[in-house]
């Protein structure tokens, strides 16, 4: 009964996320259909009363005041990111349950993703930092800190950022199926690891050649974040008495939303597809994690090679060979989600 309840809760989370995407997609279609064509726009003059008295409307129209984001918010965002990372380190260090890491992912998604639009993210900071190496004036101190902070944490205890701090990783952590996910064949899984390396090279190349944020173009979750941020800001402005333009705003087009839905569906069955097979920042985190002071290890004296941890690992970072009494954790792939700790009955981690 408990397992069925847990499965129902997970399915509800997935349904809510996908329903959010579908509603936004339908709304974007309706909005685009309602927009007048250039020909329709040209055939109405200000003196044409068929659409109301346009001249009078223009004379009396008072645009809504725009309130830009306060400059101090960058320090708030840095503080939140640091706090999330430190709590994540504590949870990993103390071997807290996977539920605790899920709570961290939800908080990360709510603030850094939904409220702040996913822009406090070292993935995009790769381009900022690359451009800053060429023209130092083009990169701010905040971008450099955002880029370096998760790497410093990774040097201490591994890729904590991927679960506690990254809005992209948070969405994937929340959406993925809890059990019986699809495990890719070992050769295919290893072959696909080349793609993030190529993505890193391409991101650096385009940042140097054309100041282009290449990875932000192929990242699927931005439509979810930008639309969520717009809705949040509209609601907040209304509460504060400074309403924005009364319009149901949707970020990006239909194709981008379909891309997001496809990735969400894929991520339900194949955990963390973006983290594992596209993210260039994950390559840097993985390399740094090789030299971590406290990497995740399996204690040979405690391990009974049951293989339970291997089954639940979302990134296929654990290899168990019961016949040869062999157990291994790849800290390059491990995202410190604590699922292995959750199922291990022998305290082998």
Rosetta silent file (secondary structure, phi, psi, omega in degrees, C-alpha in Angstrom):
SEQUENCE: XXXXXXXXXXXXXXXXXXXXXXXXXXXXXXXXXXXXXXXXXXXXXXXXXXXXXXXXXXXXXXXXXXXXXXXXXXXXXXXXXXXXXXXXXXXXXXXXXXXXXXXXXXXXXXXXXXXXXXXXXXXXXXXXXXXXXXXXXXXXXXXXXXXXXXXXXXXXXXXXXXXXXXXXXXXXXXXXXXXXXXXXXXXXXXXXXXXXXXXXXXXXXXXXXXXXXXXXXXXXXXXXXXXXXXXXXXXXXXXXXXXXXXXXXXXXXXXXXXXXXXXXXXXXXXXXXXXXXXXXXXXXXXXXXXXXXXXXXXXXXXXXXXXXXXXXXXXXXXXXXXXXXXXXXXXXXXXXXXXXXXXXXXXXX
SCORE:     score description
SCORE:     0.000 S_00000001
   1 L     0.000  -42.466  178.850    0.000    0.000    0.000 S_00000001
   2 H   -63.799  -40.452  179.734    2.833    2.398    0.872 S_00000001
   3 H   -65.296  -38.531  178.532    4.609    1.633   -2.389 S_00000001
   4 H   -65.889  -38.082  178.691    1.414    2.303   -4.337 S_00000001
   5 H   -65.538  -41.890  178.214    0.981    5.608   -2.494 S_00000001
   6 H   -63.235  -42.551  179.123    4.561    6.631   -3.267 S_00000001
   7 H   -63.350  -38.182  178.296    4.053    5.725   -6.910 S_00000001
   8 H   -64.724  -41.958  178.374    0.854    7.774   -7.008 S_00000001
   9 H   -62.050  -43.004  179.877    2.635   10.794   -5.516 S_00000001
  10 H   -64.709  -44.437  179.738    5.428   10.548   -8.092 S_00000001
  11 H   -61.546  -36.311  178.248    2.944   10.165  -10.946 S_00000001
  12 H   -64.433  -39.557  177.424    1.070   13.229   -9.691 S_00000001
  13 H   -61.443  -44.257 -179.381    4.300   15.268   -9.768 S_00000001
  14 H   -64.728  -43.548 -179.386    4.947   14.192  -13.344 S_00000001
  15 H   -61.835  -40.766 -179.292    1.350   14.913  -14.375 S_00000001
  16 H   -63.151  -46.185 -178.957    1.509   18.393  -12.821 S_00000001
  17 H   -63.422  -46.087 -178.211    4.741   19.308  -14.641 S_00000001
  18 H   -69.148  -36.977  177.375    3.527   17.959  -18.003 S_00000001
  19 H   -62.881  -39.867  176.133    0.090   19.556  -17.522 S_00000001
  20 H   -57.777  -44.956 -179.879    1.828   22.893  -16.883 S_00000001
  21 H   -66.282  -41.690 -178.460    3.700   22.494  -20.160 S_00000001
  22 H   -66.621  -43.195  178.365    0.576   21.460  -22.102 S_00000001
  23 H   -60.933  -42.775  179.422   -1.529   24.357  -20.767 S_00000001
  24 H   -65.362  -37.566  179.087    1.231   26.798  -21.653 S_00000001
  25 H   -63.959  -47.881  179.411    1.545   25.247  -25.123 S_00000001
  26 H   -61.937  -39.612 -179.914   -2.197   25.543  -25.826 S_00000001
  27 H   -64.913  -38.231  179.115   -2.180   29.105  -24.530 S_00000001
  28 H   -65.941  -36.235  177.136    0.718   30.011  -26.815 S_00000001
  29 H   -64.633  -46.579 -179.832   -1.199   28.599  -29.793 S_00000001
  30 H   -62.148  -39.478 -179.926   -4.300   30.618  -28.895 S_00000001
  31 H   -65.268  -44.837 -178.577   -2.222   33.749  -28.407 S_00000001
  32 H   -65.986  -34.362  179.081   -0.435   33.364  -31.736 S_00000001
  33 H   -70.705  -27.950 -177.745   -3.763   32.730  -33.536 S_00000001
  34 H   -81.530  -16.488 -178.157   -5.237   35.850  -32.010 S_00000001
  35 L   -69.789  137.117  178.901   -2.447   38.134  -33.206 S_00000001
  36 L   -72.076  150.639  177.064   -3.357   40.231  -36.257 S_00000001
  37 L   -77.451  162.200  177.131   -1.463   39.721  -39.479 S_00000001
  38 H   -55.881  -34.925 -179.568    0.678   42.540  -40.925 S_00000001
  39 H   -66.772  -40.450  178.735   -2.058   43.090  -43.558 S_00000001
  40 H   -64.975  -36.017  179.991   -4.715   43.477  -40.859 S_00000001
  41 H   -68.024  -37.206 -175.862   -2.507   45.922  -39.000 S_00000001
  42 H   -75.945  -23.904 -172.277   -1.946   48.082  -42.080 S_00000001
  43 L   -87.704    3.876  178.503   -5.614   48.320  -43.127 S_00000001
  44 L  -118.575  121.243  176.960   -6.759   50.181  -39.974 S_00000001
  45 L   -95.788  172.203 -179.337   -5.944   53.860  -39.511 S_00000001
  46 L   -68.269  -19.449 -178.930   -6.285   55.868  -36.317 S_00000001
  47 L   -94.023   -0.873  179.048   -9.475   57.424  -37.700 S_00000001
  48 L   -80.720  111.602 -175.944  -11.142   54.067  -38.412 S_00000001
  49 H   -84.103    1.272 -179.656  -13.870   53.717  -35.758 S_00000001
  50 H   -65.625  -21.634  179.220  -14.606   50.072  -36.608 S_00000001
  51 H  -114.319   22.118 -177.857  -12.139   49.065  -33.910 S_00000001
  52 L    95.441  171.946 -179.505  -13.005   51.840  -31.469 S_00000001
  53 L   -81.527   91.136 -174.777  -11.663   55.348  -31.233 S_00000001
  54 H   -67.032  -38.136 -178.388   -7.961   54.589  -31.594 S_00000001
  55 H   -62.859  -43.991  178.654   -6.933   58.250  -31.582 S_00000001
  56 H   -64.498  -38.856  178.659   -8.690   58.875  -28.262 S_00000001
  57 H   -62.641  -42.602 -179.668   -7.181   55.703  -26.810 S_00000001
  58 H   -65.229  -39.253 -178.189   -3.676   56.805  -27.810 S_00000001
  59 H   -68.051  -33.217 -175.121   -4.171   60.273  -26.336 S_00000001
  60 H   -98.639   -4.460 -174.419   -5.430   58.933  -23.005 S_00000001
  61 L   -72.539  131.383  176.000   -3.231   55.843  -22.721 S_00000001
  62 L  -118.175  111.322 -177.984   -0.886   55.791  -19.741 S_00000001
  63 L   -65.590  150.187  178.065    1.677   52.977  -19.955 S_00000001
  64 L   -68.486  142.584  179.502    2.288   50.845  -16.905 S_00000001
  65 L   -73.879  136.345 -179.652    5.398   51.734  -14.932 S_00000001
  66 L   -98.237  128.626  179.795    8.213   49.238  -15.244 S_00000001
  67 L  -111.226  105.120 -178.255   10.046   48.283  -12.078 S_00000001
  68 L   -68.629  160.440  178.188   13.399   46.673  -12.873 S_00000001
  69 L   -65.063  127.997 -179.349   14.882   43.951  -10.701 S_00000001
  70 L   -58.585  145.535 -177.918   16.824   45.569   -7.832 S_00000001
  71 L   -63.303  -28.975 -177.727   20.606   45.298   -8.141 S_00000001
  72 L   -68.832  -13.217 -178.182   20.896   43.704   -4.706 S_00000001
  73 H   -63.317  -26.790  178.841   19.043   40.617   -6.000 S_00000001
  74 H   -63.572  -35.415  177.811   22.289   39.283   -7.480 S_00000001
  75 H   -73.629  -34.566  175.559   23.669   39.011   -3.928 S_00000001
  76 H   -63.037  -44.395 -179.274   20.443   37.368   -2.754 S_00000001
  77 H   -63.421  -42.742  177.507   20.746   34.825   -5.583 S_00000001
  78 H   -63.018  -40.268  178.605   24.371   34.092   -4.746 S_00000001
  79 H   -64.490  -41.829  178.815   23.440   33.674   -1.098 S_00000001
  80 H   -65.025  -43.638  178.622   20.614   31.272   -1.944 S_00000001
  81 H   -59.969  -46.405  179.425   22.886   29.257   -4.245 S_00000001
  82 H   -62.881  -42.222 -179.691   25.580   29.018   -1.570 S_00000001
  83 H   -63.485  -43.430  178.172   23.026   28.045    1.084 S_00000001
  84 H   -60.703  -42.090 -179.744   21.557   25.311   -1.137 S_00000001
  85 H   -66.159  -43.099 -178.910   25.012   23.913   -1.830 S_00000001
  86 H   -66.548  -40.041  176.418   26.025   23.920    1.843 S_00000001
  87 H   -65.473  -39.736  176.764   22.785   22.192    2.890 S_00000001
  88 H   -61.386  -41.611  176.603   23.337   19.686    0.088 S_00000001
  89 H   -60.716  -43.881  179.444   26.872   19.031    1.342 S_00000001
  90 H   -61.748  -43.901 -179.364   25.502   18.480    4.852 S_00000001
  91 H   -64.212  -39.334  178.708   22.846   16.055    3.589 S_00000001
  92 H   -69.598  -43.221 -178.341   25.405   14.071    1.598 S_00000001
  93 H   -62.147  -41.813 -177.522   27.894   14.077    4.475 S_00000001
  94 L   -89.942    4.826  177.426   25.264   12.915    6.974 S_00000001
  95 L    56.418   46.016  178.268   23.786   10.405    4.507 S_00000001
  96 L   -67.345  160.526 -175.318   20.329   11.894    4.685 S_00000001
  97 L   -67.177  162.812  179.291   17.518   10.093    2.886 S_00000001
  98 H   -63.429  -26.039  177.386   16.732   10.572   -0.764 S_00000001
  99 H   -63.222  -37.624  178.374   13.556   12.371    0.305 S_00000001
 100 H   -63.376  -39.351  178.782   15.683   15.140    1.808 S_00000001
 101 H   -69.028  -32.622  176.639   17.489   15.562   -1.521 S_00000001
 102 H   -66.272  -39.415  175.922   14.121   15.691   -3.296 S_00000001
 103 H   -60.602  -42.145  177.667   13.054   18.536   -1.001 S_00000001
 104 H   -61.106  -41.358  179.780   16.266   20.349   -1.956 S_00000001
 105 H   -64.582  -39.785  179.625   15.483   19.819   -5.638 S_00000001
 106 H   -64.730  -43.271  178.497   11.960   21.220   -5.187 S_00000001
 107 H   -64.063  -42.404  178.381   13.307   24.339   -3.414 S_00000001
 108 H   -60.571  -46.194  179.524   15.934   24.784   -6.130 S_00000001
 109 H   -63.253  -42.812 -176.172   13.302   24.490   -8.854 S_00000001
 110 H   -64.675  -44.935 -175.290   10.902   26.863   -7.075 S_00000001
 111 H   -89.142  -60.859 -174.967   13.417   29.678   -6.467 S_00000001
 112 H   -71.504  -27.512 -179.763   16.251   29.440   -8.998 S_00000001
 113 H   -91.999  -64.782 -171.610   14.012   28.003  -11.709 S_00000001
 114 H   -73.496  -44.682 -175.748   10.444   29.299  -11.376 S_00000001
 115 H   -82.216  -42.639 -175.626   11.039   32.605   -9.554 S_00000001
 116 L   -99.393    4.195  172.300   14.444   33.611  -10.971 S_00000001
 117 L    76.230   14.291  177.974   13.961   32.154  -14.446 S_00000001
 118 L    71.315   11.011 -175.583   16.804   29.643  -14.318 S_00000001
 119 L   -85.356  -14.010  174.995   19.367   32.343  -15.061 S_00000001
 120 L   -86.223   77.096 -171.029   21.440   31.761  -11.908 S_00000001
 121 L  -145.413  123.757  179.006   23.118   28.817  -13.574 S_00000001
 122 H   -64.687  -17.838  179.099   26.792   27.934  -14.155 S_00000001
 123 H   -60.060  -48.692  176.106   25.836   26.109  -17.372 S_00000001
 124 H   -73.072  -24.860 -179.406   25.327   29.454  -19.102 S_00000001
 125 H   -67.100  -14.925  174.561   28.190   30.947  -17.078 S_00000001
 126 H   -58.938  -44.864  179.876   30.595   28.846  -19.178 S_00000001
 127 H   -66.444  -43.336  178.080   30.000   31.285  -22.037 S_00000001
 128 H   -57.082  -48.065 -176.893   30.315   34.305  -19.719 S_00000001
 129 H   -67.017  -39.396  178.348   33.602   33.068  -18.303 S_00000001
 130 H   -61.846  -46.095  178.114   35.000   32.181  -21.729 S_00000001
 131 H   -64.669  -32.569  179.198   34.223   35.650  -23.065 S_00000001
 132 H   -68.268  -28.960  177.410   35.714   37.118  -19.898 S_00000001
 133 H   -67.199  -29.205  179.494   39.037   35.382  -20.554 S_00000001
 134 H   -87.163  -48.617  178.972   39.231   37.239  -23.863 S_00000001
 135 L  -126.571   93.726 -174.752   37.673   40.536  -22.764 S_00000001
 136 H   -53.393  -28.756 -177.869   37.707   40.750  -18.934 S_00000001
 137 H   -68.785  -15.512 -174.991   35.276   43.671  -18.947 S_00000001
 138 H   -88.038   -6.303  178.351   32.555   41.424  -20.396 S_00000001
 139 L  -121.407  130.573  179.955   32.262   39.138  -17.390 S_00000001
 140 L   -87.083  165.641 -179.882   31.090   40.301  -13.978 S_00000001
 141 H   -63.924  -36.922 -179.460   32.291   39.071  -10.621 S_00000001
 142 H   -61.825  -42.656  179.269   28.890   37.491   -9.930 S_00000001
 143 H   -63.296  -39.199  179.405   29.087   35.347  -13.082 S_00000001
 144 H   -66.321  -39.653  178.967   32.570   34.191  -12.144 S_00000001
 145 H   -65.748  -43.436  178.501   31.437   33.254   -8.622 S_00000001
 146 H   -60.445  -37.348  179.555   28.440   31.342  -10.015 S_00000001
 147 H   -69.951  -40.805 -171.895   30.791   29.484  -12.341 S_00000001
 148 H   -86.189  -30.941 -171.643   33.405   28.627   -9.699 S_00000001
 149 H   -57.892  -50.633  178.780   31.276   27.912   -6.601 S_00000001
 150 H   -63.849  -29.700  178.114   29.898   24.471   -7.651 S_00000001
 151 H   -68.682  -38.201  177.491   33.363   23.451   -8.848 S_00000001
 152 H   -64.926  -42.923  177.653   34.840   24.280   -5.438 S_00000001
 153 H   -63.317  -39.725  179.057   32.099   22.238   -3.746 S_00000001
 154 H   -62.754  -33.647  177.949   32.761   19.375   -6.197 S_00000001
 155 H   -68.059  -25.662 -179.915   36.408   19.403   -5.166 S_00000001
 156 H   -83.703  -49.642 -170.423   35.293   18.883   -1.561 S_00000001
 157 H  -145.043   14.327  175.371   32.566   16.263   -1.874 S_00000001
 158 L    99.539 -166.198 -170.614   31.557   15.746   -5.507 S_00000001
 159 L   -81.222   60.521  178.069   28.712   16.889   -7.759 S_00000001
 160 H   -65.428  -34.263 -176.980   26.324   18.139   -5.060 S_00000001
 161 H   -56.219  -34.384 -174.566   25.305   21.020   -7.321 S_00000001
 162 H   -62.573  -26.542  177.924   23.542   18.706   -9.786 S_00000001
 163 L  -108.159  -36.873 -176.470   20.840   17.895   -7.218 S_00000001
 164 L  -117.722   81.706  177.599   21.095   20.793   -4.747 S_00000001
 165 L   143.679  -26.281 -178.676   21.586   24.024   -6.652 S_00000001
 166 L   -97.772  118.444  179.336   21.044   23.413  -10.375 S_00000001
 167 H   -64.850  -30.608  178.200   17.518   24.268  -11.598 S_00000001
 168 H   -67.814  -45.765  178.035   18.034   22.052  -14.664 S_00000001
 169 H   -66.480  -32.540 -179.436   19.032   19.079  -12.519 S_00000001
 170 H   -63.782  -43.669  178.709   16.173   19.817  -10.103 S_00000001
 171 H   -59.950  -44.687 -177.981   13.526   19.416  -12.828 S_00000001
 172 H   -66.901  -36.831  178.853   15.035   16.098  -13.902 S_00000001
 173 H   -65.410  -40.168 -177.796   15.272   14.860  -10.311 S_00000001
 174 H   -71.353  -39.514 -172.179   11.597   15.668   -9.646 S_00000001
 175 H   -78.690  -31.783 -170.643   10.248   14.204  -12.891 S_00000001
 176 L   -61.500  146.845  178.564   12.165   10.915  -13.040 S_00000001
 177 L   -65.415  140.918 -174.920   10.424    7.654  -12.214 S_00000001
 178 L   -72.443  -35.678 -177.192   11.318    6.370   -8.741 S_00000001
 179 L  -139.629  161.825  176.498   11.802    2.724   -9.724 S_00000001
 180 L    56.554   44.952  173.967   12.202    0.514  -12.777 S_00000001
 181 L   -78.509  165.965 -179.079   13.761    3.181  -14.943 S_00000001
 182 L   -81.735  123.903  175.814   15.341    2.279  -18.258 S_00000001
 183 L   -97.687  125.248 -179.909   19.033    1.394  -18.003 S_00000001
 184 L   -75.001  148.813  173.300   20.977    1.991  -21.187 S_00000001
 185 L   -55.860  144.911 -173.720   23.384   -0.686  -22.452 S_00000001
 186 H   -55.913  -43.972 -178.380   26.863   -0.043  -21.097 S_00000001
 187 H   -64.891  -41.912  178.716   28.442    0.578  -24.507 S_00000001
 188 H   -66.328  -42.730  179.182   25.703    3.020  -25.535 S_00000001
 189 H   -60.202  -43.408  179.124   25.855    4.824  -22.191 S_00000001
 190 H   -68.560  -37.057 -179.964   29.630    5.245  -22.495 S_00000001
 191 H   -65.899  -39.202 -178.787   29.382    6.366  -26.121 S_00000001
 192 H   -69.292  -18.109  178.089   26.822    9.066  -25.272 S_00000001
 193 H   -67.115  -15.145  178.200   29.199   10.527  -22.677 S_00000001
 194 H   -71.665  -29.936 -175.088   31.196   11.954  -25.576 S_00000001
 195 H   -60.032  -47.233  177.775   28.326   14.311  -26.466 S_00000001
 196 H   -59.995  -32.447  176.831   28.687   16.596  -23.380 S_00000001
 197 H   -64.836  -43.509  176.797   32.404   16.922  -24.145 S_00000001
 198 H   -64.363  -37.299  177.293   31.538   18.033  -27.679 S_00000001
 199 H   -62.818  -39.472  178.221   28.952   20.394  -26.208 S_00000001
 200 H   -63.915  -44.620  178.312   31.622   21.931  -23.976 S_00000001
 201 H   -61.855  -45.041 -179.615   33.926   22.447  -26.942 S_00000001
 202 H   -64.741  -39.417  179.874   31.092   23.957  -29.003 S_00000001
 203 H   -62.244  -44.997  178.681   30.033   26.239  -26.129 S_00000001
 204 H   -66.795  -41.896 -178.522   33.553   27.624  -25.741 S_00000001
 205 H   -61.128  -50.075 -177.151   34.021   27.934  -29.524 S_00000001
 206 H   -70.045  -29.427  175.817   30.814   29.908  -30.128 S_00000001
 207 H   -66.087  -36.711  179.392   31.465   32.105  -27.094 S_00000001
 208 H   -75.465  -42.826 -173.275   34.843   33.051  -28.582 S_00000001
 209 H   -76.541  -41.476 -171.949   33.687   33.405  -32.189 S_00000001
 210 H  -139.184   15.444 -178.264   30.368   35.176  -31.820 S_00000001
 211 L    52.642   38.019 -176.936   29.655   35.754  -28.112 S_00000001
 212 L   -98.316  135.966  176.457   26.857   33.192  -28.498 S_00000001
 213 L   -88.581   78.269 -171.617   25.381   31.281  -25.542 S_00000001
 214 H   -59.543  -46.707 -175.540   25.261   28.012  -27.460 S_00000001
 215 H   -64.511  -30.399  178.567   24.258   25.732  -24.588 S_00000001
 216 H   -69.034  -23.577  178.196   21.340   28.014  -23.707 S_00000001
 217 H   -73.064  -33.811 -176.173   19.993   27.478  -27.228 S_00000001
 218 H   -98.782   -7.180  179.632   19.811   23.687  -26.860 S_00000001
 219 L   -73.259  124.475 -171.175   18.795   23.579  -23.179 S_00000001
 220 L   -81.821  -19.762 -168.827   15.116   22.470  -23.101 S_00000001
 221 L   -87.874   -4.099 -176.341   13.951   23.706  -19.685 S_00000001
 222 H   -62.961  -32.854 -179.800   14.291   27.455  -20.276 S_00000001
 223 H   -65.140  -36.020  177.283   10.718   27.737  -21.584 S_00000001
 224 H   -66.349  -43.873 -178.048    9.427   26.335  -18.300 S_00000001
 225 H   -69.576  -47.792 -175.785   11.575   28.729  -16.272 S_00000001
 226 H   -65.476  -41.314  178.610   10.950   31.885  -18.316 S_00000001
 227 H   -66.895  -43.063  177.788    7.190   31.372  -18.456 S_00000001
 228 H   -60.896  -42.230  179.153    7.075   30.562  -14.744 S_00000001
 229 H   -63.190  -40.244  179.447    9.118   33.657  -13.924 S_00000001
 230 H   -62.663  -45.300  178.896    6.762   35.816  -16.022 S_00000001
 231 H   -63.488  -41.091 -179.946    3.705   34.474  -14.231 S_00000001
 232 H   -62.983  -44.808 -177.870    5.364   34.953  -10.839 S_00000001
 233 H   -67.477  -35.922  175.966    6.340   38.553  -11.615 S_00000001
 234 H   -63.491  -45.490  179.864    2.836   39.342  -12.887 S_00000001
 235 H   -64.396  -42.018 -179.940    1.284   37.941   -9.727 S_00000001
 236 H   -65.618  -41.540  179.343    3.781   39.723   -7.468 S_00000001
 237 H   -63.678  -37.815  178.453    3.269   43.047   -9.258 S_00000001
 238 H   -65.094  -42.971 -179.909   -0.496   42.704   -8.869 S_00000001
 239 H   -64.589  -38.484 -178.473   -0.171   42.007   -5.127 S_00000001
 240 L   -80.006   -2.562  178.788    2.153   44.996   -4.661 S_00000001
 241 L    85.158   14.934  177.625   -0.269   47.284   -6.494 S_00000001
 242 L  -123.007   65.057 -174.133    1.864   47.719   -9.607 S_00000001
 243 L   -60.809  142.234  176.180    0.076   45.485  -12.128 S_00000001
 244 L   -82.636 -178.300  177.850    1.847   44.692  -15.358 S_00000001
 245 L   -57.104  132.548 -177.436    0.184   44.704  -18.760 S_00000001
 246 L   -73.993   80.084 -178.345   -2.937   42.490  -18.550 S_00000001
 247 L  -143.604  139.375  178.101   -1.749   39.796  -20.911 S_00000001
 248 L   -81.739  101.559 -171.086   -1.266   36.056  -20.590 S_00000001
 249 L   -91.273  138.712  178.763    2.413   35.830  -21.502 S_00000001
 250 L  -131.117  133.041  179.487    4.094   32.734  -22.907 S_00000001
 251 L   -87.564  138.100  172.982    7.804   32.355  -23.602 S_00000001
 252 L    68.400 -177.850 -174.491    9.049   30.912  -26.921 S_00000001
 253 L  -105.875 -174.205 -174.258    7.131   29.076  -29.635 S_00000001
 254 H   -64.081  -43.575 -178.292    5.342   25.791  -30.155 S_00000001
 255 H   -58.538  -40.262  179.878    8.408   23.878  -31.345 S_00000001
 256 H   -67.481  -36.034  177.266   10.358   24.732  -28.203 S_00000001
 257 H   -69.071  -39.117  177.088    7.469   23.586  -25.996 S_00000001
 258 H   -63.664  -37.607  176.392    7.194   20.311  -27.892 S_00000001
 259 H   -61.521  -44.183  178.654   10.950   19.852  -27.367 S_00000001
 260 H   -61.871  -47.821 -178.544   10.471   20.386  -23.611 S_00000001
 261 H   -59.954  -41.920  179.021    7.569   17.914  -23.418 S_00000001
 262 H   -61.594  -41.481 -179.927    9.601   15.292  -25.291 S_00000001
 263 H   -69.046  -37.018  178.271   12.533   15.719  -22.875 S_00000001
 264 H   -64.281  -43.346  178.940   10.215   15.544  -19.844 S_00000001
 265 H   -64.988  -44.265  177.599    8.672   12.307  -21.100 S_00000001
 266 H   -61.201  -42.512 -178.055   12.117   10.880  -21.877 S_00000001
 267 H   -67.755  -19.476  175.918   13.387   11.973  -18.452 S_00000001
 268 H   -68.378  -38.579 -177.233   10.577   10.086  -16.720 S_00000001
 269 H   -96.435  -38.694  178.394   11.894    6.760  -18.042 S_00000001
 270 L  -111.186  102.793 -172.189   15.589    7.558  -18.640 S_00000001
 271 L   -58.552  138.458  171.270   16.782    9.602  -15.623 S_00000001
 272 L    51.099   57.504 -178.503   18.545   12.936  -16.155 S_00000001
 273 H   -64.264  -38.071 -179.830   18.951   12.904  -19.960 S_00000001
 274 H   -70.052  -45.242  179.450   20.258   16.481  -20.115 S_00000001
 275 H   -56.538  -43.682 -171.151   22.708   16.027  -17.223 S_00000001
 276 H   -84.487  -34.656 -168.107   24.139   12.836  -18.672 S_00000001
 277 H  -121.532    3.215  179.249   24.102   13.390  -22.413 S_00000001
 278 L  -138.444  -35.864 -168.146   24.156   17.151  -23.080 S_00000001
 279 L   -64.984  117.375  178.424   25.326   19.277  -20.138 S_00000001
 280 H   -73.219  -29.919 -179.872   28.814   20.769  -20.739 S_00000001
 281 H   -69.764  -28.539  176.910   29.145   21.960  -17.146 S_00000001
 282 H   -62.316  -30.199  176.636   28.689   18.380  -15.961 S_00000001
 283 H   -63.523  -45.460  179.599   31.948   17.524  -17.738 S_00000001
 284 H   -65.233  -43.225  178.444   33.816   20.101  -15.644 S_00000001
 285 H   -62.916  -40.297 -179.561   32.100   18.959  -12.444 S_00000001
 286 H   -64.860  -42.726  179.958   32.887   15.318  -13.237 S_00000001
 287 H   -64.254  -45.327  179.561   36.569   15.990  -13.877 S_00000001
 288 H   -62.942  -36.606 -178.312   36.921   18.031  -10.664 S_00000001
 289 H   -64.998  -21.277  174.967   35.083   15.292   -8.721 S_00000001
 290 L   -59.046  -30.936 -176.314   37.879   12.863   -9.636 S_00000001
 291 L  -104.049   17.344 -178.519   40.066   14.833   -7.208 S_00000001
 292 L   -60.018  140.916  179.320   37.406   15.232   -4.514 S_00000001
 293 L   -70.344  -30.418  179.893   38.669   15.131   -0.925 S_00000001
 294 L  -132.865   73.737 -179.338   35.693   13.025    0.153 S_00000001
 295 L   -73.858  160.532  175.762   34.466   11.051   -2.863 S_00000001
 296 L   -75.962  125.291 -178.698   31.617    8.568   -2.658 S_00000001
 297 L  -131.883  160.049  174.371   33.083    5.090   -2.157 S_00000001
 298 L  -105.864  124.960  179.633   31.837    1.585   -1.460 S_00000001
 299 L   -78.193  115.158 -177.558   33.321   -0.094    1.612 S_00000001
 300 L   -61.984  -32.148 -178.219   34.407   -3.578    0.532 S_00000001
 301 L   -68.875  -27.959 -177.736   34.201   -4.867    4.095 S_00000001
 302 L   -95.938  -30.778 -173.098   30.509   -3.930    4.356 S_00000001
 303 L   -68.551  134.492  176.676   29.291   -4.516    0.815 S_00000001
 304 L  -107.690    7.600  175.368   27.547   -7.838    0.104 S_00000001
 305 L    58.360   41.244 -179.544   27.325   -7.088   -3.668 S_00000001
 306 L   -75.743  -25.492  177.418   23.531   -7.337   -3.730 S_00000001
 307 L    86.703    3.770 -179.575   23.293   -4.814   -6.573 S_00000001
 308 H   -63.725  -40.436  179.900   20.432   -2.766   -5.092 S_00000001
 309 H   -64.940  -37.411  179.042   22.412    0.474   -5.305 S_00000001
 310 H   -63.279  -36.500 -177.664   23.269   -0.210   -8.944 S_00000001
 311 H   -69.240  -36.155 -174.809   19.577   -0.602   -9.775 S_00000001
 312 H   -92.331  -10.843 -177.558   18.481    2.729   -8.278 S_00000001
 313 L   -64.383  121.330 -175.460   21.410    4.889   -9.447 S_00000001
 314 L   -73.876  -20.802 -177.109   19.925    7.417  -11.921 S_00000001
 315 L  -109.242    9.397 -178.410   23.190    8.051  -13.772 S_00000001
 316 L    53.358   42.612 -178.886   24.468    4.455  -13.921 S_00000001
 317 L   -87.121   -9.991 -175.709   27.491    5.539  -11.889 S_00000001
 318 E  -110.216  133.826  176.673   27.657    2.298   -9.858 S_00000001
 319 E  -122.251  124.573 -179.862   29.009   -1.019  -11.124 S_00000001
 320 E  -122.754  126.464  176.260   28.511   -4.208   -9.080 S_00000001
 321 E  -121.069   97.694 -176.390   29.992   -7.589  -10.029 S_00000001
 322 L   -64.742  -37.362 -176.373   28.724  -10.187   -7.556 S_00000001
 323 L   -63.374  -44.997 -177.198   30.705  -13.028   -9.134 S_00000001
 324 L   -97.412    7.609  178.423   34.079  -11.318   -8.845 S_00000001
 325 L    55.554   54.879 -175.580   33.244   -9.413   -5.639 S_00000001
 326 E  -126.442  133.295  178.075   33.723   -6.048   -7.313 S_00000001
 327 E  -140.903  135.233 -174.666   32.000   -2.727   -6.547 S_00000001
 328 E  -147.499  141.996  174.324   32.782    0.681   -7.989 S_00000001
 329 E  -119.297  124.899  175.914   31.345    4.215   -7.984 S_00000001
 330 L   -86.593  108.297  178.938   32.221    6.634  -10.790 S_00000001
 331 L   -72.612  -12.387  172.971   32.461   10.057   -9.188 S_00000001
 332 L   -67.103  -38.488 -176.194   32.508   11.535  -12.673 S_00000001
 333 L   -96.427  -24.854 -175.212   28.884   10.402  -13.107 S_00000001
 334 L   -64.875  129.381 -179.763   27.610   10.448   -9.499 S_00000001
 335 L  -107.589   15.194  173.653   25.278   13.405   -8.812 S_00000001
 336 L    55.244   49.317  178.957   25.067   12.846   -5.030 S_00000001
 337 L   -88.197  -10.506  177.697   21.330   12.130   -4.940 S_00000001
 338 L    69.903   13.206  178.153   21.753    9.715   -1.971 S_00000001
 339 H   -65.833  -36.109 -179.825   19.542    7.040   -3.547 S_00000001
 340 H   -65.654  -40.373  176.201   22.256    4.419   -3.006 S_00000001
 341 H   -61.568  -34.857 -175.511   22.447    5.297    0.698 S_00000001
 342 H   -66.234  -35.056 -175.683   18.687    4.973    0.891 S_00000001
 343 H   -97.889  -16.439 -176.888   18.568    1.351   -0.294 S_00000001
 344 L   -75.372  123.563 -179.997   21.820    0.053    1.217 S_00000001
 345 L   -95.200   -3.542 -175.300   21.157   -1.974    4.386 S_00000001
 346 L  -111.595    8.387 -179.123   24.830   -2.581    5.159 S_00000001
 347 L    51.739   49.619 -175.084   26.059    1.002    5.435 S_00000001
 348 L   -89.264   -4.558 -178.194   28.489    0.331    2.608 S_00000001
 349 L  -106.375    0.000    0.000   28.764    3.946    1.386 S_00000001
